[in-house]
Structure formats: structure tokens, C-alpha cells
mmCIF file of C-alpha atoms in Angstrom:
data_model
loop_
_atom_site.group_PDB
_atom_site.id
_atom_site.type_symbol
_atom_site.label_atom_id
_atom_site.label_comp_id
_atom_site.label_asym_id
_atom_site.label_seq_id
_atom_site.Cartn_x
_atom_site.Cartn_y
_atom_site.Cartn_z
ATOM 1 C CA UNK A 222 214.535 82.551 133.346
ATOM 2 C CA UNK A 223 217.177 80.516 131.779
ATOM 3 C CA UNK A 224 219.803 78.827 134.158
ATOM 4 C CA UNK A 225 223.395 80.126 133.544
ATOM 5 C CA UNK A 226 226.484 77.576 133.904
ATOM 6 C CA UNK A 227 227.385 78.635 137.427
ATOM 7 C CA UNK A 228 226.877 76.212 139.924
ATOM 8 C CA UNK A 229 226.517 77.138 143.874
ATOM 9 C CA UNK A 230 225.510 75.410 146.954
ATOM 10 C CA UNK A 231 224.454 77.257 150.005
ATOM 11 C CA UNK A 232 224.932 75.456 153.170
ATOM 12 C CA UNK A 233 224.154 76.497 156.775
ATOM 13 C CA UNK A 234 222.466 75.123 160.001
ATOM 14 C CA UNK A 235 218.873 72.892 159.132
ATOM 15 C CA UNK A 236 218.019 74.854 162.147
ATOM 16 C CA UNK A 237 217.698 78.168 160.433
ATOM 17 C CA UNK A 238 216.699 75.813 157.207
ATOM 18 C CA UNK A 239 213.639 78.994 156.105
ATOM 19 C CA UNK A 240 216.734 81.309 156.038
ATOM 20 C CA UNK A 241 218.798 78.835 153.505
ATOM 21 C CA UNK A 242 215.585 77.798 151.759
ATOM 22 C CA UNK A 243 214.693 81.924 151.179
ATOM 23 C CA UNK A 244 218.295 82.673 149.815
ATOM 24 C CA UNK A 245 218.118 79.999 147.230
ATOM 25 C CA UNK A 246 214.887 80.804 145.690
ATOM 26 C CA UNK A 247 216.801 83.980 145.324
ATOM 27 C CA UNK A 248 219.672 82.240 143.644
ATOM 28 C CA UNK A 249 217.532 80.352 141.541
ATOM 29 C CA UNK A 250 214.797 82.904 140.494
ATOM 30 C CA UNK A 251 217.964 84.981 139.202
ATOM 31 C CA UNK A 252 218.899 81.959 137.238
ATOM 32 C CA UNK A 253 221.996 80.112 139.117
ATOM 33 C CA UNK A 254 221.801 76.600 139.440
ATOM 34 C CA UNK A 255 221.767 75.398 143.140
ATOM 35 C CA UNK A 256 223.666 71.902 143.279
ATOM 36 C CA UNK A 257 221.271 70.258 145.603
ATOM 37 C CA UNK A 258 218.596 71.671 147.476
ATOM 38 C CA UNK A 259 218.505 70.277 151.173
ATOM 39 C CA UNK A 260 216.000 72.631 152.562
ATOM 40 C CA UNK A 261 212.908 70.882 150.772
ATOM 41 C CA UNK A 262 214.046 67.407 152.730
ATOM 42 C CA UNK A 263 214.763 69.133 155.834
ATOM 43 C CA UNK A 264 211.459 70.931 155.811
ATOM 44 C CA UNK A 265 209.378 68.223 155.160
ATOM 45 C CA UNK A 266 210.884 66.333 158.004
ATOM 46 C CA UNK A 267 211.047 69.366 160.506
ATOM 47 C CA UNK A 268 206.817 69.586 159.923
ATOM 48 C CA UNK A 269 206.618 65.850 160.955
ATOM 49 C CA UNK A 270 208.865 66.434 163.516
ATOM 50 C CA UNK A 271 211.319 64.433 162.565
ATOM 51 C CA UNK A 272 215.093 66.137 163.227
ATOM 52 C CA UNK A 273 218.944 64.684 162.245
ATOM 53 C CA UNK A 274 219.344 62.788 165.532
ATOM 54 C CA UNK A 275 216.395 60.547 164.483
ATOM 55 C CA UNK A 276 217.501 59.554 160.887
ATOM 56 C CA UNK A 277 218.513 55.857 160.975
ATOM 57 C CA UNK A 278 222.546 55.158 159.413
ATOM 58 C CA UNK A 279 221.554 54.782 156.168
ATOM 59 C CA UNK A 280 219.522 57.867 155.981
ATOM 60 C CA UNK A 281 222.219 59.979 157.515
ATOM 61 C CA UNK A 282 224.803 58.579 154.599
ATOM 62 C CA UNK A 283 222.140 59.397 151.984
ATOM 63 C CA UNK A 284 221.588 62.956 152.919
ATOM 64 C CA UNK A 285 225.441 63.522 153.722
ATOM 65 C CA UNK A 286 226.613 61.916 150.414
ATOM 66 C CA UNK A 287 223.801 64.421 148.583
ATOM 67 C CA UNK A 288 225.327 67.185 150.175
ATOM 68 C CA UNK A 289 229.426 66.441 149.759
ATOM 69 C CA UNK A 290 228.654 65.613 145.650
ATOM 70 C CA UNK A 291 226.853 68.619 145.462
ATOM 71 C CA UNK A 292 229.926 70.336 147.098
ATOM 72 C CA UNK A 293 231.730 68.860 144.236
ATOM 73 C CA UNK A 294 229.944 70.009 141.559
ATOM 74 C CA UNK A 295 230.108 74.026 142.505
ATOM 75 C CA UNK A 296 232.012 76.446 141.600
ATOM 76 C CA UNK A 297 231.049 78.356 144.700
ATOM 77 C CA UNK A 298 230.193 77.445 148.087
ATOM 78 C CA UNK A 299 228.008 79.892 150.300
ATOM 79 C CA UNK A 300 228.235 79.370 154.254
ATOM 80 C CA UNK A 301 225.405 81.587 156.149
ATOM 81 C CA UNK A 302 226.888 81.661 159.063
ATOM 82 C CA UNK A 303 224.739 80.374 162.157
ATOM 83 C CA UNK A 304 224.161 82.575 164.731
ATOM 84 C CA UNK A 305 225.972 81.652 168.054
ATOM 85 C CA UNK A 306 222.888 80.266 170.017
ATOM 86 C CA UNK A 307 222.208 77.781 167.049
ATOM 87 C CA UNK A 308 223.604 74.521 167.818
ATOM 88 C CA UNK A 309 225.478 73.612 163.959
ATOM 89 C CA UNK A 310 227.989 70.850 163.220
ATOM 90 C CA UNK A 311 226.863 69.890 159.714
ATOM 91 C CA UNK A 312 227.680 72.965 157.858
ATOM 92 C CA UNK A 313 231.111 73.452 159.253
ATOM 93 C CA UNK A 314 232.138 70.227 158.149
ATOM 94 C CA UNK A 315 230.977 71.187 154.283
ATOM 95 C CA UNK A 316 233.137 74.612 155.116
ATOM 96 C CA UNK A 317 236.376 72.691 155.345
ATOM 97 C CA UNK A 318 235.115 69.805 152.609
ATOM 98 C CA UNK A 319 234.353 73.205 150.054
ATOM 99 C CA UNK A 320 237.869 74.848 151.122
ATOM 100 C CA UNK A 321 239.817 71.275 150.538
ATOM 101 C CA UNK A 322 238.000 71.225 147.095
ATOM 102 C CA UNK A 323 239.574 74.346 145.994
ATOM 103 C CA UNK A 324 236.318 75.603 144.078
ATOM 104 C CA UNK A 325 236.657 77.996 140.856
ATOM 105 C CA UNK A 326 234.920 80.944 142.655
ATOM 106 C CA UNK A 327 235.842 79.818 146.406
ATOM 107 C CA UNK A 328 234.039 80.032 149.310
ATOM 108 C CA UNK A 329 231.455 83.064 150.853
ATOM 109 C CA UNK A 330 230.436 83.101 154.127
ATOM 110 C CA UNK A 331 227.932 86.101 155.548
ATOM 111 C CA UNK A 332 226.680 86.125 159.035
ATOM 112 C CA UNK A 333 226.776 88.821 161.885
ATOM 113 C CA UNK A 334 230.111 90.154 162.879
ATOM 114 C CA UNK A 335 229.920 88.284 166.379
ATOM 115 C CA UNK A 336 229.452 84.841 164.652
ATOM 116 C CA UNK A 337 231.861 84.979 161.986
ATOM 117 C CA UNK A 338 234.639 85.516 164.906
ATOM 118 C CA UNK A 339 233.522 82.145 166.609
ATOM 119 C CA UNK A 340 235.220 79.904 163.971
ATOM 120 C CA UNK A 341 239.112 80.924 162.542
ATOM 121 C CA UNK A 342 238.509 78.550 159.943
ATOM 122 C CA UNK A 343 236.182 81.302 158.277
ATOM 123 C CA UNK A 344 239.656 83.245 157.630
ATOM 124 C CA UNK A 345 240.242 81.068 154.518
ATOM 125 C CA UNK A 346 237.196 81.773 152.745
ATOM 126 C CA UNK A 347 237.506 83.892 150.109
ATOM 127 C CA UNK A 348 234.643 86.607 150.595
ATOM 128 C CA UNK A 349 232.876 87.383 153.927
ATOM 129 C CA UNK A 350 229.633 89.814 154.607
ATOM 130 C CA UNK A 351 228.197 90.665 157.957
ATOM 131 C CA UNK A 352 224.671 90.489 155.553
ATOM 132 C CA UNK A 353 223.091 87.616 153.642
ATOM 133 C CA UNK A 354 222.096 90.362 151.052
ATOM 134 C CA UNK A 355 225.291 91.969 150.558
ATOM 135 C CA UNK A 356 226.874 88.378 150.236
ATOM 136 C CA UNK A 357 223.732 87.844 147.696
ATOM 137 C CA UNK A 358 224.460 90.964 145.474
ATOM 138 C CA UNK A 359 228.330 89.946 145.847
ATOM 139 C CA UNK A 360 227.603 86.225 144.106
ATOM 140 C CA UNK A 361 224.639 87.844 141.670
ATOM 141 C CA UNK A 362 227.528 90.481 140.109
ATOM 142 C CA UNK A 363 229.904 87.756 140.058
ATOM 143 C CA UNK A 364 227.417 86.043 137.999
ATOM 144 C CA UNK A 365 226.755 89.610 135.471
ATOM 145 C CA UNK A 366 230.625 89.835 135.224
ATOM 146 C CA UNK A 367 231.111 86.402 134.077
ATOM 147 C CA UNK A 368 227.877 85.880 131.600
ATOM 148 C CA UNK A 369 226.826 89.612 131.148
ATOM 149 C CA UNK A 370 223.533 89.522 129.191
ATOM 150 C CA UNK A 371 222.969 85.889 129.558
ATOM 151 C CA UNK A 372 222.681 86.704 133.185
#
């Protein structure tokens, strides 16, 4: 499958890093480039048991610069919403770096009704589903609109 010129990151809690990790393989095997994928990192570390709180300075600045350039480069940013019992501060920080960036195709955010209503900040996003798949089929027929067959 060829890569079209639309450009999304997904962000959401490294706790719930096998539901980010599943939703960009979907991205990607339908051909949109993903601006940096953390879950392969995050994985690898989580197996070795090795979590955020127990990255050294540098390490920390490494990962977090990856994640603001690739910010940068989308056109879309796509928050899944973490669930109220998951302890999250990274992703809500690249919710309000992706809404100061002003991104072509703005910000999506999809979680369950109940956690979308813990943060008012999600009010300025620009699309949000109470289903990752709804949000999914949202961003893939953005995608057909804009490149049709090359899609």
C-alpha cells in the first residue's frame, strides 16, 4: 500500500500503549503516515519493566522532543481518550501542544462519554467519538475525500 501525504499522530496514555499501538497499524495498513510511532519504545520498555518514572533526564527529553516534532509535522492529531481509572499526564500535554499548533485537519479525540467529560479542554478539538472506530472511519474518509483513488 502506498503512503498518501497525510500525516497523523495518535497520542494517548503508554498505559493503554496495545490500544494506541492497534489503531496505528490501522492507520498505517490503510496507508497514512504516522509521524512517530511511540508504542514500539514504550512496549519494549513495559516487557523489561521499565516505566516513565524510571527514564533518567536525558531519556525523558529524547522521547518528549520525538513526540512534540512529530506533533509538528501532522496535519491531524488523534487523542484516545484514557479511561478515568488510567493515571495520564503525557497525552494531555500533546492535546494542548496539537491545539496551540493549529493543525490543517485539527484535533480528534474518541473515548467513552464519561471520560471525554473529565477534561473541558477536549471542547476545542475539532471532532469527538465516544468509539475509537467511529473516530477511525471519521479520519479514513477524511483521507478518501482528500486523495480519492490514491487512497
Amino acid at each position: 500500500m502506498t503512503t498518501i501525504p497525510f500525516y497523523l499522530y495518535i497520542a494517548g496514555a503508554s498505559a493503554e500503549v496495545e490500544r494506541a499501538a492497534y489503531w496505528i497499524k490501522r492507520c498505517k495498513d490503510i496507508g497514512i503516515h504516522i509521524t512517530f510511532d511511540w508504542t514500539a519504545e514504550v512496549l519494549a520498555r513495559k516487557t523489561l519493566g521499565i516505566h516513565d518514572k524510571d527514564l533518567s533526564h536525558d531519556e525523558r527529553q529524547k522521547y518528549a522532543t520525538l513526540d512534540r516534532r512529530a506533533i509538528n509535522k501532522a496535519d491531524c492529531m488523534w487523542l484516545l481518550v484514557p479511561p478515568k481509572a488510567v493515571h495520564s499526564t503525557g497525552c494531555w500535554w500533546e492535546l494542548a501542544w496539537a491545539q496551540s499548533m493549529s493543525l490543517d485537519f485539527g484535533v480528534v479525540a474518541s473515548g467513552k462519554h464519561e471520560d471525554i467529560q473529565k477534561c473541558i479542554f477536549l471542547e476545542f478539538t475539532d471532532r469527538i467519538f465516544n468509539e475509537d472506530e467511529v473516530a477511525f472511519n471519521s479520519i479514513s474518509g477524511l483521507c478518501k475525500e482528500l486523495y480519492g483513488s490514491r487512497f
